[in-house]
């Protein structure tokens, strides 16, 4: 079981950075404005809390969660992300984040093979939590697509009745 002591300080900071980068790749792939970024940040926080409460979390995940509970751990992760993405164009952030995650994956495979799979799965879970939900079609649109007939259109949006004209006396 791996923990902070299994890594050098630089390697540990890269592992902490990976938590933020897993969500950053999703955010960079589909920017969603200020409120979207806030929601995505809260999703990362919720995932950290869930991992803390989950008895099946491996030692490495628990160590990372413990580090994020301290201001030093959060600051180290933030510093690593800022240093890595400084001067990078918004369009290149996704690729840069994914490349950094591949580096962490290789580091985990070499230094913590017992915890690597669980940690990578957890990072993927963080990224998936930050993904925006896919829009669902409205019922009327879905019905039109399924039926595709003019009759169904008339049923969904009936025309107003034509005014009746009475014959002259």
Short mmCIF file of N, CA and C in Angstrom, two decimals:
data_model
loop_
_atom_site.label_atom_id
_atom_site.label_comp_id
_atom_site.label_asym_id
_atom_site.label_seq_id
_atom_site.Cartn_x
_atom_site.Cartn_y
_atom_site.Cartn_z
N UNK A 1 0.83 -1.18 0.00
CA UNK A 1 0.00 0.00 0.00
C UNK A 1 0.88 1.25 0.00
N UNK A 2 0.57 2.15 -0.89
CA UNK A 2 1.38 3.36 -1.05
C UNK A 2 0.76 4.52 -0.29
N UNK A 3 1.63 5.39 0.16
CA UNK A 3 1.20 6.64 0.79
C UNK A 3 2.22 7.71 0.41
N UNK A 4 2.12 8.84 1.04
CA UNK A 4 2.99 9.96 0.71
C UNK A 4 4.48 9.60 0.84
N UNK A 5 4.83 8.77 1.80
CA UNK A 5 6.24 8.47 2.04
C UNK A 5 6.87 7.64 0.92
N UNK A 6 6.06 7.04 0.06
CA UNK A 6 6.59 6.23 -1.05
C UNK A 6 7.07 7.09 -2.20
N UNK A 7 6.82 8.40 -2.15
CA UNK A 7 7.13 9.30 -3.26
C UNK A 7 8.05 10.42 -2.81
N UNK A 8 8.80 10.98 -3.76
CA UNK A 8 9.58 12.18 -3.47
C UNK A 8 8.60 13.34 -3.35
N UNK A 9 9.01 14.46 -2.76
CA UNK A 9 8.09 15.61 -2.67
C UNK A 9 7.58 16.08 -4.04
N UNK A 10 8.43 16.05 -5.06
CA UNK A 10 8.00 16.47 -6.40
C UNK A 10 6.97 15.49 -6.96
N UNK A 11 7.22 14.20 -6.76
CA UNK A 11 6.28 13.20 -7.25
C UNK A 11 4.95 13.31 -6.52
N UNK A 12 5.00 13.54 -5.22
CA UNK A 12 3.78 13.68 -4.44
C UNK A 12 2.96 14.87 -4.92
N UNK A 13 3.63 15.98 -5.20
CA UNK A 13 2.92 17.16 -5.70
C UNK A 13 2.27 16.87 -7.06
N UNK A 14 2.93 16.06 -7.89
CA UNK A 14 2.34 15.70 -9.17
C UNK A 14 1.10 14.83 -8.98
N UNK A 15 1.14 13.98 -7.97
CA UNK A 15 -0.04 13.14 -7.67
C UNK A 15 -1.19 14.02 -7.18
N UNK A 16 -0.88 14.98 -6.32
CA UNK A 16 -1.92 15.91 -5.87
C UNK A 16 -2.46 16.71 -7.06
N UNK A 17 -1.58 17.12 -7.92
CA UNK A 17 -1.97 17.88 -9.11
C UNK A 17 -2.93 17.07 -9.99
N UNK A 18 -2.74 15.76 -10.04
CA UNK A 18 -3.56 14.93 -10.92
C UNK A 18 -5.04 15.00 -10.56
N UNK A 19 -5.34 15.20 -9.29
CA UNK A 19 -6.74 15.31 -8.88
C UNK A 19 -7.38 16.53 -9.54
N UNK A 20 -6.66 17.63 -9.53
CA UNK A 20 -7.19 18.85 -10.15
C UNK A 20 -7.18 18.74 -11.67
N UNK A 21 -6.14 18.12 -12.23
CA UNK A 21 -6.03 18.01 -13.68
C UNK A 21 -7.08 17.08 -14.28
N UNK A 22 -7.52 16.09 -13.53
CA UNK A 22 -8.54 15.18 -14.07
C UNK A 22 -9.83 15.95 -14.38
N UNK A 23 -10.16 16.89 -13.54
CA UNK A 23 -11.32 17.73 -13.81
C UNK A 23 -11.01 18.85 -14.78
N UNK A 24 -9.78 19.33 -14.76
CA UNK A 24 -9.37 20.42 -15.65
C UNK A 24 -9.47 19.99 -17.11
N UNK A 25 -9.15 18.74 -17.40
CA UNK A 25 -9.24 18.25 -18.77
C UNK A 25 -10.68 18.32 -19.27
N UNK A 26 -11.63 17.98 -18.41
CA UNK A 26 -13.05 18.05 -18.78
C UNK A 26 -13.47 19.50 -18.97
N UNK A 27 -13.07 20.36 -18.06
CA UNK A 27 -13.42 21.77 -18.14
C UNK A 27 -12.85 22.40 -19.40
N UNK A 28 -11.61 22.08 -19.72
CA UNK A 28 -10.97 22.64 -20.92
C UNK A 28 -11.60 22.10 -22.19
N UNK A 29 -12.08 20.87 -22.16
CA UNK A 29 -12.69 20.28 -23.34
C UNK A 29 -14.02 20.93 -23.67
N UNK A 30 -14.75 21.35 -22.64
CA UNK A 30 -16.06 21.95 -22.84
C UNK A 30 -16.28 23.06 -21.84
N UNK A 31 -15.68 24.24 -22.08
CA UNK A 31 -15.83 25.33 -21.12
C UNK A 31 -17.29 25.68 -20.91
N UNK A 32 -17.66 25.90 -19.65
CA UNK A 32 -19.07 26.14 -19.36
C UNK A 32 -19.29 27.42 -18.56
N UNK A 33 -18.39 28.36 -18.66
CA UNK A 33 -18.58 29.64 -17.99
C UNK A 33 -18.31 29.58 -16.50
N UNK A 34 -18.49 30.70 -15.85
CA UNK A 34 -18.19 30.84 -14.43
C UNK A 34 -19.00 29.87 -13.57
N UNK A 35 -20.31 29.80 -13.80
CA UNK A 35 -21.14 28.93 -12.98
C UNK A 35 -20.81 27.46 -13.22
N UNK A 36 -20.47 27.12 -14.45
CA UNK A 36 -20.06 25.75 -14.75
C UNK A 36 -18.78 25.38 -14.04
N UNK A 37 -17.83 26.30 -14.02
CA UNK A 37 -16.56 26.05 -13.33
C UNK A 37 -16.80 25.88 -11.84
N UNK A 38 -17.68 26.70 -11.27
CA UNK A 38 -17.99 26.56 -9.85
C UNK A 38 -18.64 25.21 -9.55
N UNK A 39 -19.57 24.78 -10.40
CA UNK A 39 -20.21 23.48 -10.21
C UNK A 39 -19.20 22.36 -10.31
N UNK A 40 -18.28 22.49 -11.29
CA UNK A 40 -17.27 21.45 -11.48
C UNK A 40 -16.31 21.39 -10.29
N UNK A 41 -15.98 22.54 -9.72
CA UNK A 41 -15.11 22.56 -8.54
C UNK A 41 -15.81 21.90 -7.35
N UNK A 42 -17.09 22.18 -7.21
CA UNK A 42 -17.84 21.56 -6.13
C UNK A 42 -17.94 20.05 -6.33
N UNK A 43 -18.00 19.60 -7.58
CA UNK A 43 -18.04 18.17 -7.85
C UNK A 43 -16.76 17.50 -7.39
N UNK A 44 -15.62 18.16 -7.59
CA UNK A 44 -14.34 17.61 -7.12
C UNK A 44 -14.35 17.52 -5.60
N UNK A 45 -14.82 18.55 -4.94
CA UNK A 45 -14.89 18.54 -3.48
C UNK A 45 -15.79 17.42 -2.96
N UNK A 46 -16.93 17.23 -3.62
CA UNK A 46 -17.84 16.14 -3.21
C UNK A 46 -17.17 14.78 -3.40
N UNK A 47 -16.41 14.64 -4.48
CA UNK A 47 -15.72 13.37 -4.73
C UNK A 47 -14.67 13.10 -3.67
N UNK A 48 -13.97 14.15 -3.24
CA UNK A 48 -13.00 13.99 -2.16
C UNK A 48 -13.69 13.56 -0.87
N UNK A 49 -14.82 14.17 -0.57
CA UNK A 49 -15.57 13.78 0.64
C UNK A 49 -16.08 12.35 0.55
N UNK A 50 -16.55 11.96 -0.62
CA UNK A 50 -17.03 10.59 -0.81
C UNK A 50 -15.90 9.59 -0.60
N UNK A 51 -14.71 9.92 -1.13
CA UNK A 51 -13.57 9.01 -0.99
C UNK A 51 -13.14 8.89 0.47
N UNK A 52 -13.25 9.99 1.20
CA UNK A 52 -12.89 9.97 2.63
C UNK A 52 -13.83 9.04 3.40
N UNK A 53 -15.10 9.07 3.05
CA UNK A 53 -16.09 8.27 3.75
C UNK A 53 -16.15 6.83 3.26
N UNK A 54 -15.56 6.55 2.10
CA UNK A 54 -15.64 5.21 1.51
C UNK A 54 -14.61 4.28 2.14
N UNK A 55 -15.06 3.23 2.81
CA UNK A 55 -14.11 2.31 3.45
C UNK A 55 -13.30 1.49 2.45
N UNK A 56 -13.73 1.44 1.19
CA UNK A 56 -13.00 0.67 0.19
C UNK A 56 -11.91 1.47 -0.51
N UNK A 57 -11.77 2.77 -0.20
CA UNK A 57 -10.71 3.58 -0.80
C UNK A 57 -9.36 3.01 -0.39
N UNK A 58 -8.44 2.97 -1.36
CA UNK A 58 -7.12 2.44 -1.02
C UNK A 58 -6.29 3.48 -0.27
N UNK A 59 -5.15 3.05 0.21
CA UNK A 59 -4.29 3.91 1.06
C UNK A 59 -3.85 5.17 0.33
N UNK A 60 -3.53 5.05 -0.95
CA UNK A 60 -3.08 6.21 -1.71
C UNK A 60 -4.19 7.26 -1.83
N UNK A 61 -5.39 6.83 -2.11
CA UNK A 61 -6.52 7.76 -2.20
C UNK A 61 -6.74 8.44 -0.86
N UNK A 62 -6.72 7.67 0.22
CA UNK A 62 -6.90 8.27 1.55
C UNK A 62 -5.79 9.27 1.87
N UNK A 63 -4.57 8.99 1.45
CA UNK A 63 -3.46 9.92 1.69
C UNK A 63 -3.65 11.21 0.91
N UNK A 64 -4.13 11.10 -0.33
CA UNK A 64 -4.37 12.29 -1.15
C UNK A 64 -5.51 13.11 -0.56
N UNK A 65 -6.57 12.46 -0.13
CA UNK A 65 -7.69 13.17 0.49
C UNK A 65 -7.21 13.88 1.75
N UNK A 66 -6.39 13.22 2.55
CA UNK A 66 -5.84 13.85 3.77
C UNK A 66 -5.00 15.06 3.42
N UNK A 67 -4.24 14.97 2.33
CA UNK A 67 -3.43 16.12 1.91
C UNK A 67 -4.30 17.29 1.49
N UNK A 68 -5.40 17.00 0.81
CA UNK A 68 -6.31 18.07 0.38
C UNK A 68 -7.06 18.69 1.55
N UNK A 69 -7.09 18.02 2.67
CA UNK A 69 -7.73 18.60 3.85
C UNK A 69 -6.87 19.68 4.49
N UNK A 70 -5.60 19.77 4.10
CA UNK A 70 -4.70 20.79 4.64
C UNK A 70 -4.51 21.90 3.61
N UNK A 71 -4.27 23.08 4.09
CA UNK A 71 -4.03 24.19 3.16
C UNK A 71 -2.73 23.98 2.39
N UNK A 72 -1.74 23.32 3.00
CA UNK A 72 -0.48 23.07 2.30
C UNK A 72 -0.69 22.13 1.12
N UNK A 73 -1.50 21.10 1.30
CA UNK A 73 -1.77 20.17 0.22
C UNK A 73 -2.52 20.82 -0.93
N UNK A 74 -3.54 21.61 -0.60
CA UNK A 74 -4.30 22.31 -1.65
C UNK A 74 -3.41 23.32 -2.36
N UNK A 75 -2.57 24.02 -1.60
CA UNK A 75 -1.67 25.00 -2.20
C UNK A 75 -0.65 24.33 -3.10
N UNK A 76 -0.12 23.18 -2.69
CA UNK A 76 0.85 22.46 -3.52
C UNK A 76 0.22 22.02 -4.83
N UNK A 77 -1.00 21.50 -4.77
CA UNK A 77 -1.70 21.07 -5.99
C UNK A 77 -1.98 22.26 -6.89
N UNK A 78 -2.46 23.34 -6.31
CA UNK A 78 -2.76 24.54 -7.09
C UNK A 78 -1.50 25.10 -7.74
N UNK A 79 -0.38 25.11 -6.99
CA UNK A 79 0.89 25.62 -7.52
C UNK A 79 1.36 24.77 -8.71
N UNK A 80 1.25 23.45 -8.58
CA UNK A 80 1.66 22.56 -9.67
C UNK A 80 0.81 22.80 -10.92
N UNK A 81 -0.49 22.94 -10.75
CA UNK A 81 -1.37 23.18 -11.89
C UNK A 81 -1.03 24.51 -12.55
N UNK A 82 -0.85 25.54 -11.73
CA UNK A 82 -0.52 26.86 -12.28
C UNK A 82 0.80 26.84 -13.03
N UNK A 83 1.80 26.16 -12.47
CA UNK A 83 3.10 26.09 -13.12
C UNK A 83 3.01 25.33 -14.44
N UNK A 84 2.24 24.26 -14.46
CA UNK A 84 2.12 23.45 -15.67
C UNK A 84 1.35 24.17 -16.77
N UNK A 85 0.33 24.91 -16.40
CA UNK A 85 -0.55 25.53 -17.40
C UNK A 85 -0.25 27.00 -17.65
N UNK A 86 0.79 27.53 -17.03
CA UNK A 86 1.12 28.94 -17.21
C UNK A 86 1.51 29.19 -18.67
N UNK A 87 0.84 30.16 -19.28
CA UNK A 87 1.13 30.53 -20.66
C UNK A 87 0.55 29.59 -21.70
N UNK A 88 -0.20 28.58 -21.27
CA UNK A 88 -0.80 27.62 -22.21
C UNK A 88 -2.13 28.19 -22.70
N UNK A 89 -2.35 28.12 -24.00
CA UNK A 89 -3.60 28.60 -24.58
C UNK A 89 -4.74 27.72 -24.08
N UNK A 90 -5.91 28.30 -23.97
CA UNK A 90 -7.08 27.57 -23.47
C UNK A 90 -7.33 26.31 -24.31
N UNK A 91 -7.15 26.40 -25.59
CA UNK A 91 -7.37 25.25 -26.47
C UNK A 91 -6.39 24.12 -26.24
N UNK A 92 -5.22 24.43 -25.67
CA UNK A 92 -4.19 23.41 -25.44
C UNK A 92 -4.23 22.84 -24.02
N UNK A 93 -5.06 23.38 -23.16
CA UNK A 93 -5.11 22.93 -21.76
C UNK A 93 -5.54 21.48 -21.63
N UNK A 94 -6.48 21.07 -22.45
CA UNK A 94 -6.96 19.69 -22.39
C UNK A 94 -5.81 18.72 -22.68
N UNK A 95 -5.09 18.96 -23.77
CA UNK A 95 -4.00 18.07 -24.15
C UNK A 95 -2.89 18.08 -23.10
N UNK A 96 -2.58 19.25 -22.58
CA UNK A 96 -1.54 19.37 -21.56
C UNK A 96 -1.94 18.62 -20.28
N UNK A 97 -3.20 18.74 -19.91
CA UNK A 97 -3.71 18.05 -18.72
C UNK A 97 -3.67 16.54 -18.91
N UNK A 98 -4.08 16.08 -20.07
CA UNK A 98 -4.08 14.64 -20.35
C UNK A 98 -2.65 14.10 -20.37
N UNK A 99 -1.72 14.86 -20.93
CA UNK A 99 -0.31 14.43 -20.94
C UNK A 99 0.23 14.31 -19.52
N UNK A 100 -0.12 15.25 -18.66
CA UNK A 100 0.32 15.20 -17.26
C UNK A 100 -0.29 14.00 -16.55
N UNK A 101 -1.54 13.69 -16.85
CA UNK A 101 -2.19 12.53 -16.24
C UNK A 101 -1.52 11.22 -16.70
N UNK A 102 -1.07 11.18 -17.93
CA UNK A 102 -0.33 10.00 -18.41
C UNK A 102 0.98 9.85 -17.65
N UNK A 103 1.64 10.97 -17.38
CA UNK A 103 2.90 10.93 -16.61
C UNK A 103 2.64 10.37 -15.20
N UNK A 104 1.57 10.84 -14.58
CA UNK A 104 1.23 10.34 -13.23
C UNK A 104 0.87 8.87 -13.29
N UNK A 105 0.20 8.46 -14.35
CA UNK A 105 -0.14 7.05 -14.52
C UNK A 105 1.11 6.18 -14.55
N UNK A 106 2.10 6.62 -15.30
CA UNK A 106 3.36 5.88 -15.37
C UNK A 106 4.07 5.87 -14.01
N UNK A 107 4.05 7.00 -13.33
CA UNK A 107 4.65 7.09 -12.01
C UNK A 107 3.99 6.10 -11.04
N UNK A 108 2.68 6.06 -11.07
CA UNK A 108 1.94 5.15 -10.19
C UNK A 108 2.22 3.69 -10.53
N UNK A 109 2.29 3.38 -11.81
CA UNK A 109 2.58 2.01 -12.22
C UNK A 109 3.94 1.55 -11.73
N UNK A 110 4.91 2.48 -11.68
CA UNK A 110 6.26 2.09 -11.25
C UNK A 110 6.44 2.12 -9.73
N UNK A 111 5.82 3.07 -9.04
CA UNK A 111 6.06 3.23 -7.60
C UNK A 111 4.96 2.65 -6.71
N UNK A 112 3.76 2.53 -7.24
CA UNK A 112 2.65 2.04 -6.41
C UNK A 112 1.74 1.13 -7.24
N UNK A 113 2.28 0.03 -7.75
CA UNK A 113 1.46 -0.81 -8.63
C UNK A 113 0.22 -1.39 -7.96
N UNK A 114 0.26 -1.62 -6.66
CA UNK A 114 -0.90 -2.19 -5.97
C UNK A 114 -2.06 -1.20 -5.90
N UNK A 115 -1.74 0.09 -5.82
CA UNK A 115 -2.78 1.12 -5.70
C UNK A 115 -3.06 1.85 -7.01
N UNK A 116 -2.27 1.58 -8.04
CA UNK A 116 -2.36 2.35 -9.29
C UNK A 116 -3.74 2.24 -9.94
N UNK A 117 -4.24 1.04 -10.08
CA UNK A 117 -5.53 0.86 -10.76
C UNK A 117 -6.66 1.55 -10.01
N UNK A 118 -6.70 1.39 -8.71
CA UNK A 118 -7.75 2.04 -7.92
C UNK A 118 -7.67 3.56 -7.98
N UNK A 119 -6.44 4.09 -7.95
CA UNK A 119 -6.28 5.54 -8.01
C UNK A 119 -6.67 6.09 -9.38
N UNK A 120 -6.28 5.41 -10.43
CA UNK A 120 -6.64 5.85 -11.79
C UNK A 120 -8.15 5.80 -11.99
N UNK A 121 -8.77 4.77 -11.47
CA UNK A 121 -10.24 4.66 -11.56
C UNK A 121 -10.89 5.80 -10.81
N UNK A 122 -10.34 6.16 -9.67
CA UNK A 122 -10.86 7.27 -8.88
C UNK A 122 -10.71 8.59 -9.65
N UNK A 123 -9.57 8.81 -10.30
CA UNK A 123 -9.39 10.02 -11.11
C UNK A 123 -10.40 10.07 -12.25
N UNK A 124 -10.65 8.94 -12.86
CA UNK A 124 -11.64 8.88 -13.94
C UNK A 124 -13.02 9.22 -13.38
N UNK A 125 -13.31 8.75 -12.19
CA UNK A 125 -14.59 9.04 -11.53
C UNK A 125 -14.73 10.55 -11.29
N UNK A 126 -13.64 11.20 -10.87
CA UNK A 126 -13.67 12.65 -10.67
C UNK A 126 -14.01 13.34 -11.98
N UNK A 127 -13.35 12.93 -13.06
CA UNK A 127 -13.60 13.55 -14.36
C UNK A 127 -15.03 13.32 -14.82
N UNK A 128 -15.56 12.13 -14.61
CA UNK A 128 -16.93 11.84 -15.03
C UNK A 128 -17.95 12.63 -14.22
N UNK A 129 -17.66 12.87 -12.95
CA UNK A 129 -18.58 13.68 -12.13
C UNK A 129 -18.66 15.11 -12.64
N UNK A 130 -17.57 15.57 -13.25
CA UNK A 130 -17.53 16.95 -13.72
C UNK A 130 -18.12 17.11 -15.10
N UNK A 131 -18.34 15.99 -15.79
CA UNK A 131 -18.89 16.08 -17.13
C UNK A 131 -20.32 16.56 -17.06
N UNK A 132 -20.68 17.52 -17.92
CA UNK A 132 -22.05 18.01 -17.90
C UNK A 132 -23.00 16.92 -18.40
N UNK A 133 -24.21 16.88 -17.85
CA UNK A 133 -25.16 15.87 -18.32
C UNK A 133 -25.54 16.15 -19.77
N UNK A 134 -25.76 15.09 -20.49
CA UNK A 134 -26.17 15.26 -21.88
C UNK A 134 -27.60 15.75 -21.93
N UNK A 135 -27.88 16.68 -22.82
CA UNK A 135 -29.26 17.18 -22.89
C UNK A 135 -30.19 16.09 -23.39
N UNK A 136 -31.34 16.05 -22.78
CA UNK A 136 -32.35 15.08 -23.18
C UNK A 136 -33.35 15.77 -24.09
N UNK A 137 -33.80 15.07 -25.10
CA UNK A 137 -34.79 15.71 -25.98
C UNK A 137 -36.12 15.87 -25.26
N UNK A 138 -36.82 16.88 -25.63
CA UNK A 138 -38.15 17.08 -25.06
C UNK A 138 -39.07 15.97 -25.54
N UNK A 139 -40.08 15.72 -24.78
CA UNK A 139 -41.01 14.64 -25.12
C UNK A 139 -41.61 14.86 -26.50
N UNK A 140 -42.00 16.08 -26.79
CA UNK A 140 -42.62 16.36 -28.09
C UNK A 140 -41.62 16.15 -29.21
N UNK A 141 -40.39 16.59 -29.04
CA UNK A 141 -39.38 16.41 -30.07
C UNK A 141 -39.10 14.93 -30.26
N UNK A 142 -39.05 14.21 -29.16
CA UNK A 142 -38.79 12.78 -29.25
C UNK A 142 -39.92 12.08 -29.98
N UNK A 143 -41.14 12.45 -29.66
CA UNK A 143 -42.29 11.83 -30.31
C UNK A 143 -42.27 12.12 -31.81
N UNK A 144 -41.93 13.34 -32.18
CA UNK A 144 -41.85 13.68 -33.59
C UNK A 144 -40.77 12.86 -34.29
N UNK A 145 -39.64 12.74 -33.64
CA UNK A 145 -38.56 11.98 -34.25
C UNK A 145 -38.95 10.52 -34.39
N UNK A 146 -39.65 9.99 -33.41
CA UNK A 146 -40.05 8.59 -33.45
C UNK A 146 -41.12 8.34 -34.50
N UNK A 147 -42.09 9.22 -34.57
CA UNK A 147 -43.20 9.01 -35.51
C UNK A 147 -42.91 9.63 -36.86
N UNK A 148 -42.45 10.87 -36.84
CA UNK A 148 -42.08 11.55 -38.08
C UNK A 148 -43.23 11.79 -39.05
N UNK A 149 -44.43 11.67 -38.63
CA UNK A 149 -45.54 11.85 -39.57
C UNK A 149 -46.22 13.19 -39.33
N UNK A 150 -46.88 13.65 -40.35
CA UNK A 150 -47.63 14.90 -40.23
C UNK A 150 -48.77 14.74 -39.24
N UNK A 151 -49.31 13.53 -39.17
CA UNK A 151 -50.41 13.28 -38.25
C UNK A 151 -49.97 13.52 -36.80
N UNK A 152 -48.76 13.05 -36.46
CA UNK A 152 -48.30 13.25 -35.09
C UNK A 152 -48.05 14.72 -34.81
N UNK A 153 -47.62 15.45 -35.82
CA UNK A 153 -47.42 16.89 -35.62
C UNK A 153 -48.75 17.57 -35.31
N UNK A 154 -49.79 17.15 -36.03
CA UNK A 154 -51.11 17.76 -35.79
C UNK A 154 -51.62 17.41 -34.40
N UNK A 155 -51.31 16.21 -33.92
CA UNK A 155 -51.76 15.81 -32.60
C UNK A 155 -51.02 16.59 -31.51
N UNK A 156 -49.73 16.84 -31.74
CA UNK A 156 -48.96 17.55 -30.73
C UNK A 156 -49.26 19.05 -30.73
N UNK A 157 -49.44 19.61 -31.93
CA UNK A 157 -49.72 21.04 -32.05
C UNK A 157 -50.96 21.22 -32.91
N UNK A 158 -52.12 21.00 -32.31
CA UNK A 158 -53.33 21.15 -33.12
C UNK A 158 -53.52 22.60 -33.52
N UNK A 159 -54.01 22.75 -34.70
CA UNK A 159 -54.29 24.10 -35.20
C UNK A 159 -55.58 24.60 -34.55
N UNK A 160 -55.63 25.89 -34.45
CA UNK A 160 -56.86 26.45 -33.90
C UNK A 160 -57.98 26.20 -34.89
N UNK A 161 -59.17 25.94 -34.39
CA UNK A 161 -60.29 25.64 -35.31
C UNK A 161 -60.60 26.85 -36.18
N UNK A 162 -60.99 26.53 -37.42
CA UNK A 162 -61.36 27.62 -38.33
C UNK A 162 -62.71 28.19 -37.89
N UNK A 163 -62.83 29.49 -38.01
CA UNK A 163 -64.13 30.06 -37.58
C UNK A 163 -65.23 29.56 -38.51
N UNK A 164 -66.30 29.21 -37.92
CA UNK A 164 -67.42 28.74 -38.73
C UNK A 164 -68.22 29.94 -39.24
N UNK A 165 -68.57 29.85 -40.46
CA UNK A 165 -69.37 30.91 -41.09
C UNK A 165 -70.76 30.35 -41.30
N UNK A 166 -71.71 31.02 -40.76
CA UNK A 166 -73.09 30.55 -40.95
C UNK A 166 -73.63 31.10 -42.26
N UNK A 167 -74.43 30.33 -42.96
CA UNK A 167 -74.96 30.78 -44.24
C UNK A 167 -75.92 31.95 -44.04
N UNK A 168 -75.93 32.82 -44.99
CA UNK A 168 -76.84 33.98 -44.86
C UNK A 168 -78.29 33.52 -44.89
N UNK A 169 -79.15 34.22 -44.23
CA UNK A 169 -80.59 33.90 -44.17
C UNK A 169 -81.30 34.32 -45.40
#
